[in-house]
Amino acid sequence: MAEDIALLKHLSLNQITTEQWNLKEAALGCAKAEIPWISIWRHKMEEFGLAESKRIIQDTGLQVSSLCRGGMFPAATKEQRQRNLDDNKRAVEEAAELGTDVLVLVCGPAPDRDIDLSRQWVEEGIEQLVPFAEAHGVKLGIEPLHPMYAADRSVIVTLGQANKMAEKFTADQVGVVVDVFHVWWDPELYEQIARAKGRILGFHVSDWNVPITNTFKARRMMGDGVIEIRRIRKAVEEAGYHGPIEVEIMNQDLWDMPGDDVLALMKDRFVKHV
């Protein structure tokens, strides 16, 4: 029981899990359910504006585990890559204002078939963003996505890739985000988690069930799939990460449920399977 209470102190609602709720509803729901952390998505923040979103978070007493998302660096033209960089700078400012020091980077797909060049653009974008982020006290968390998202969301698809890129910078500038849905399959997973020691900026949990019929909404609640979530969590802790653990689940069945019911289920599964 004491161990469960200690673990729940790390629980964070990643807002996409309750996509049916706006930011105010999610914040009030977390406060009611005694969930101490929340990860904010930018499109949810934009509904209220930055100042009002900050007030909502402060009024509910929540802590912000991260802002989702920056990234999307590759683009076919230099002008569009600059616009993407400018948007990342706005995201850094928003993260700092909301009280989190972690901006999650979903790095972006190739605008054409040149995936190697797009990975170079990701690296260049991060390099350009680092001084601005550092000046605002914000760290950049590279989140590798499952390879099935390489064509539409991110050309960074393994934790090894993310580590290699992060290691070009200091640990207080750039790190990695470990999302079990994206990395559970990787035969080098535990080696790469150990390699990331001191650089893990976030840990996200959900589950992988089959068959997958909708890649974006494929995630399931912890315990409904095949991922060794607890083993991965212990490896992340051994690598020095003891921060918030975000439940991030894109799933239509959850979005069709009352938000309070989603949070109750989330807390129950978190204790049993994380």
CSV table of C-alpha atoms in Angstrom, one decimal:
chain,number,residue,atom,x,y,z
A,1,MET,CA,0.0,0.0,0.0
A,2,ALA,CA,2.8,2.4,0.9
A,3,GLU,CA,4.6,1.5,-2.3
A,4,ASP,CA,1.4,2.2,-4.3
A,5,ILE,CA,1.0,5.7,-2.7
A,6,ALA,CA,4.7,6.4,-3.4
A,7,LEU,CA,4.2,5.4,-7.1
A,8,LEU,CA,1.1,7.5,-7.5
A,9,LYS,CA,3.1,10.6,-6.6
A,10,HIS,CA,4.7,10.2,-10.0
A,11,LEU,CA,1.4,9.8,-12.0
A,12,SER,CA,0.9,12.4,-14.7
A,13,LEU,CA,-2.1,12.7,-17.1
A,14,ASN,CA,-0.9,13.3,-20.6
A,15,GLN,CA,-3.8,15.4,-21.9
A,16,ILE,CA,-4.2,13.4,-25.1
A,17,THR,CA,-5.6,10.5,-22.9
A,18,THR,CA,-8.6,12.6,-22.2
A,19,GLU,CA,-8.9,14.3,-25.6
A,20,GLN,CA,-12.6,14.8,-24.9
A,21,TRP,CA,-11.8,17.3,-22.1
A,22,ASN,CA,-10.5,20.8,-22.5
A,23,LEU,CA,-7.6,22.0,-20.3
A,24,LYS,CA,-9.8,23.3,-17.6
A,25,GLU,CA,-11.8,20.1,-17.4
A,26,ALA,CA,-8.6,18.0,-17.4
A,27,ALA,CA,-7.0,20.1,-14.6
A,28,LEU,CA,-10.1,20.0,-12.4
A,29,GLY,CA,-10.4,16.2,-13.1
A,30,CYS,CA,-6.8,15.7,-12.0
A,31,ALA,CA,-7.3,17.7,-8.9
A,32,LYS,CA,-10.5,15.8,-8.0
A,33,ALA,CA,-8.8,12.4,-8.7
A,34,GLU,CA,-5.6,13.5,-6.7
A,35,ILE,CA,-3.4,13.1,-9.7
A,36,PRO,CA,-0.5,15.5,-9.1
A,37,TRP,CA,0.9,16.0,-12.6
A,38,ILE,CA,-0.3,16.9,-16.0
A,39,SER,CA,1.3,17.1,-19.4
A,40,ILE,CA,-0.2,19.9,-21.6
A,41,TRP,CA,-0.7,19.7,-25.3
A,42,ARG,CA,-0.3,22.9,-27.2
A,43,HIS,CA,-3.6,22.7,-29.0
A,44,LYS,CA,-5.4,22.4,-25.6
A,45,MET,CA,-3.5,25.4,-24.3
A,46,GLU,CA,-4.4,27.5,-27.3
A,47,GLU,CA,-8.1,27.1,-26.6
A,48,PHE,CA,-7.7,29.3,-23.5
A,49,GLY,CA,-4.5,31.2,-24.3
A,50,LEU,CA,-1.2,31.0,-22.4
A,51,ALA,CA,-2.1,33.3,-19.5
A,52,GLU,CA,-5.4,31.7,-18.7
A,53,SER,CA,-3.9,28.2,-19.1
A,54,LYS,CA,-1.2,29.2,-16.6
A,55,ARG,CA,-3.9,30.5,-14.2
A,56,ILE,CA,-5.9,27.3,-14.5
A,57,ILE,CA,-2.8,25.1,-13.6
A,58,GLN,CA,-1.9,27.4,-10.7
A,59,ASP,CA,-5.4,27.4,-9.3
A,60,THR,CA,-5.6,23.6,-9.3
A,61,GLY,CA,-2.2,23.2,-7.8
A,62,LEU,CA,-1.0,20.8,-10.5
A,63,GLN,CA,2.6,20.4,-11.6
A,64,VAL,CA,3.3,20.4,-15.4
A,65,SER,CA,5.5,17.4,-16.4
A,66,SER,CA,6.0,18.5,-20.0
A,67,LEU,CA,4.7,20.5,-22.9
A,68,CYS,CA,3.8,18.5,-26.0
A,69,ARG,CA,5.1,19.2,-28.5
A,70,GLY,CA,8.0,20.9,-30.3
A,71,GLY,CA,9.9,19.4,-33.2
A,72,MET,CA,8.7,18.9,-36.8
A,73,PHE,CA,12.0,20.3,-38.0
A,74,PRO,CA,12.2,19.0,-41.6
A,75,ALA,CA,10.7,20.9,-44.5
A,76,ALA,CA,11.3,21.2,-48.2
A,77,THR,CA,12.4,24.8,-48.1
A,78,LYS,CA,14.7,26.9,-46.0
A,79,GLU,CA,11.9,29.3,-45.3
A,80,GLN,CA,9.6,26.7,-43.9
A,81,ARG,CA,12.4,25.2,-41.8
A,82,GLN,CA,12.8,28.7,-40.3
A,83,ARG,CA,9.1,29.0,-39.6
A,84,ASN,CA,9.3,25.6,-37.9
A,85,LEU,CA,12.2,26.8,-35.8
A,86,ASP,CA,10.2,30.0,-34.9
A,87,ASP,CA,7.3,27.8,-33.7
A,88,ASN,CA,9.6,25.8,-31.6
A,89,LYS,CA,10.8,28.9,-29.9
A,90,ARG,CA,7.2,29.8,-29.1
A,91,ALA,CA,6.8,26.3,-27.6
A,92,VAL,CA,9.9,26.9,-25.5
A,93,GLU,CA,8.4,30.2,-24.2
A,94,GLU,CA,5.1,28.5,-23.5
A,95,ALA,CA,6.8,25.6,-21.6
A,96,ALA,CA,8.7,28.1,-19.4
A,97,GLU,CA,5.6,30.1,-18.7
A,98,LEU,CA,3.6,27.0,-17.8
A,99,GLY,CA,6.3,25.9,-15.3
A,100,THR,CA,7.8,22.9,-16.9
A,101,ASP,CA,11.4,22.5,-18.0
A,102,VAL,CA,10.7,19.8,-20.6
A,103,LEU,CA,9.6,20.4,-24.2
A,104,VAL,CA,8.9,17.1,-25.9
A,105,LEU,CA,10.2,16.9,-29.5
A,106,VAL,CA,8.3,14.9,-32.0
A,107,CYS,CA,11.0,15.4,-34.6
A,108,GLY,CA,9.0,15.3,-37.9
A,109,PRO,CA,8.8,13.2,-41.1
A,110,ALA,CA,10.8,13.6,-44.4
A,111,PRO,CA,9.0,16.0,-46.8
A,112,ASP,CA,10.3,13.8,-49.6
A,113,ARG,CA,12.1,10.4,-49.8
A,114,ASP,CA,15.4,11.7,-48.5
A,115,ILE,CA,15.2,10.4,-44.9
A,116,ASP,CA,18.9,10.9,-44.2
A,117,LEU,CA,18.7,14.6,-45.1
A,118,SER,CA,15.6,15.0,-42.9
A,119,ARG,CA,17.5,13.5,-40.0
A,120,GLN,CA,20.2,16.1,-40.7
A,121,TRP,CA,17.6,18.8,-40.6
A,122,VAL,CA,16.4,17.5,-37.2
A,123,GLU,CA,19.9,17.7,-35.8
A,124,GLU,CA,20.4,21.2,-37.3
A,125,GLY,CA,17.0,22.4,-35.9
A,126,ILE,CA,17.8,21.1,-32.4
A,127,GLU,CA,21.3,22.8,-32.6
A,128,GLN,CA,19.7,26.1,-33.5
A,129,LEU,CA,17.0,25.8,-30.8
A,130,VAL,CA,19.3,24.8,-27.9
A,131,PRO,CA,20.7,28.3,-27.0
A,132,PHE,CA,17.1,29.7,-26.9
A,133,ALA,CA,15.8,26.9,-24.8
A,134,GLU,CA,18.7,27.0,-22.4
A,135,ALA,CA,18.2,30.7,-21.9
A,136,HIS,CA,14.6,30.0,-20.9
A,137,GLY,CA,15.5,27.1,-18.6
A,138,VAL,CA,13.9,24.5,-20.8
A,139,LYS,CA,15.4,21.1,-21.8
A,140,LEU,CA,14.7,19.5,-25.1
A,141,GLY,CA,13.5,15.9,-24.9
A,142,ILE,CA,13.9,13.9,-28.1
A,143,GLU,CA,11.2,11.3,-28.3
A,144,PRO,CA,11.9,8.4,-30.7
A,145,LEU,CA,8.7,7.1,-32.3
A,146,HIS,CA,7.9,3.6,-33.4
A,147,PRO,CA,9.2,3.0,-37.0
A,148,MET,CA,5.6,2.8,-38.3
A,149,TYR,CA,5.5,6.6,-37.8
A,150,ALA,CA,8.6,7.4,-39.8
A,151,ALA,CA,6.5,8.5,-42.9
A,152,ASP,CA,4.2,10.9,-41.1
A,153,ARG,CA,5.5,11.9,-37.7
A,154,SER,CA,9.2,11.3,-37.0
A,155,VAL,CA,12.4,10.1,-38.8
A,156,ILE,CA,13.9,9.4,-35.3
A,157,VAL,CA,12.7,5.9,-34.6
A,158,THR,CA,15.0,4.3,-32.1
A,159,LEU,CA,16.3,5.2,-28.7
A,160,GLY,CA,19.8,4.7,-30.0
A,161,GLN,CA,19.3,7.4,-32.6
A,162,ALA,CA,17.9,9.7,-30.0
A,163,ASN,CA,20.8,9.0,-27.7
A,164,LYS,CA,23.4,9.7,-30.4
A,165,MET,CA,21.7,13.0,-31.2
A,166,ALA,CA,21.3,14.0,-27.6
A,167,GLU,CA,24.9,13.3,-26.8
A,168,LYS,CA,26.1,16.1,-29.1
A,169,PHE,CA,24.8,18.4,-26.4
A,170,THR,CA,25.1,18.6,-22.6
A,171,ALA,CA,22.7,16.7,-20.4
A,172,ASP,CA,21.1,19.9,-19.2
A,173,GLN,CA,20.3,20.9,-22.7
A,174,VAL,CA,19.1,17.9,-24.6
A,175,GLY,CA,17.9,14.5,-23.4
A,176,VAL,CA,15.5,11.7,-24.4
A,177,VAL,CA,11.9,10.7,-23.7
A,178,VAL,CA,11.3,7.0,-23.2
A,179,ASP,CA,7.8,6.0,-24.4
A,180,VAL,CA,7.1,2.3,-23.9
A,181,PHE,CA,4.7,2.2,-26.9
A,182,HIS,CA,7.4,3.3,-29.2
A,183,VAL,CA,10.5,1.4,-27.9
A,184,TRP,CA,9.3,-1.8,-26.3
A,185,TRP,CA,10.2,-3.9,-29.3
A,186,ASP,CA,13.8,-2.7,-29.7
A,187,PRO,CA,16.4,-5.5,-29.0
A,188,GLU,CA,18.8,-2.8,-27.8
A,189,LEU,CA,16.2,-1.2,-25.5
A,190,TYR,CA,17.8,-1.9,-22.1
A,191,GLU,CA,21.3,-1.2,-23.4
A,192,GLN,CA,20.1,2.2,-24.7
A,193,ILE,CA,18.2,3.0,-21.5
A,194,ALA,CA,21.4,2.5,-19.6
A,195,ARG,CA,23.3,4.6,-22.1
A,196,ALA,CA,20.8,7.4,-21.5
A,197,LYS,CA,21.7,7.6,-17.8
A,198,GLY,CA,21.3,11.2,-16.7
A,199,ARG,CA,19.6,12.2,-19.9
A,200,ILE,CA,16.1,10.7,-19.5
A,201,LEU,CA,13.7,13.7,-19.4
A,202,GLY,CA,10.4,11.8,-19.5
A,203,PHE,CA,8.8,8.4,-19.2
A,204,HIS,CA,5.5,7.6,-20.9
A,205,VAL,CA,3.3,4.5,-20.4
A,206,SER,CA,0.5,2.8,-22.3
A,207,ASP,CA,0.2,-0.7,-23.9
A,208,TRP,CA,0.3,-2.4,-27.2
A,209,ASN,CA,-2.5,-4.8,-28.2
A,210,VAL,CA,-3.1,-6.5,-31.5
A,211,PRO,CA,-4.4,-6.2,-34.1
A,212,ILE,CA,-3.5,-2.5,-34.7
A,213,THR,CA,-6.1,-1.1,-37.1
A,214,ASN,CA,-5.5,2.6,-36.6
A,215,THR,CA,-1.9,3.6,-36.1
A,216,PHE,CA,-2.7,7.0,-34.4
A,217,LYS,CA,-5.3,5.5,-32.0
A,218,ALA,CA,-3.6,2.2,-31.4
A,219,ARG,CA,-2.6,2.5,-27.8
A,220,ARG,CA,-4.3,0.7,-25.0
A,221,MET,CA,-4.5,1.1,-21.2
A,222,MET,CA,-1.7,-0.5,-19.2
A,223,GLY,CA,-2.3,-4.2,-18.8
A,224,ASP,CA,-4.3,-4.6,-22.0
A,225,GLY,CA,-1.3,-5.5,-24.1
A,226,VAL,CA,2.1,-7.1,-24.4
A,227,ILE,CA,4.6,-4.5,-23.1
A,228,GLU,CA,6.8,-5.3,-20.1
A,229,ILE,CA,6.0,-1.9,-18.6
A,230,ARG,CA,7.3,-2.6,-15.0
A,231,ARG,CA,10.5,-4.0,-16.3
A,232,ILE,CA,11.1,-0.9,-18.5
A,233,ARG,CA,10.1,1.4,-15.6
A,234,LYS,CA,12.7,-0.2,-13.3
A,235,ALA,CA,15.4,0.1,-16.0
A,236,VAL,CA,14.5,3.8,-16.4
A,237,GLU,CA,14.8,4.3,-12.6
A,238,GLU,CA,18.2,2.5,-12.6
A,239,ALA,CA,19.3,5.0,-15.2
A,240,GLY,CA,18.5,7.8,-12.8
A,241,TYR,CA,15.0,8.9,-13.8
A,242,HIS,CA,12.7,9.4,-10.9
A,243,GLY,CA,10.4,12.0,-12.3
A,244,PRO,CA,6.7,12.1,-13.4
A,245,ILE,CA,5.4,9.1,-15.4
A,246,GLU,CA,2.9,10.2,-18.0
A,247,VAL,CA,0.0,8.0,-19.1
A,248,GLU,CA,-0.3,8.9,-22.8
A,249,ILE,CA,-3.0,7.0,-24.7
A,250,MET,CA,-4.6,7.9,-28.0
A,251,ASN,CA,-7.6,5.7,-28.1
A,252,GLN,CA,-11.2,6.4,-29.3
A,253,ASP,CA,-12.8,4.1,-26.7
A,254,LEU,CA,-11.2,6.2,-23.9
A,255,TRP,CA,-12.2,9.4,-25.7
A,256,ASP,CA,-15.8,8.2,-25.7
A,257,MET,CA,-15.8,7.5,-22.0
A,258,PRO,CA,-16.5,10.1,-19.3
A,259,GLY,CA,-13.2,11.7,-18.3
A,260,ASP,CA,-13.6,10.9,-14.6
A,261,ASP,CA,-14.0,7.2,-15.5
A,262,VAL,CA,-10.9,7.3,-17.6
A,263,LEU,CA,-8.9,8.8,-14.7
A,264,ALA,CA,-10.2,6.1,-12.3
A,265,LEU,CA,-9.3,3.4,-14.7
A,266,MET,CA,-5.9,5.0,-15.3
A,267,LYS,CA,-5.0,5.1,-11.6
A,268,ASP,CA,-6.1,1.5,-11.0
A,269,ARG,CA,-4.0,0.2,-14.0
A,270,PHE,CA,-1.1,2.4,-13.1
A,271,VAL,CA,-0.7,0.8,-9.7
A,272,LYS,CA,-1.2,-2.7,-11.0
A,273,HIS,CA,1.0,-2.6,-14.1
A,274,VAL,CA,3.5,0.3,-13.8
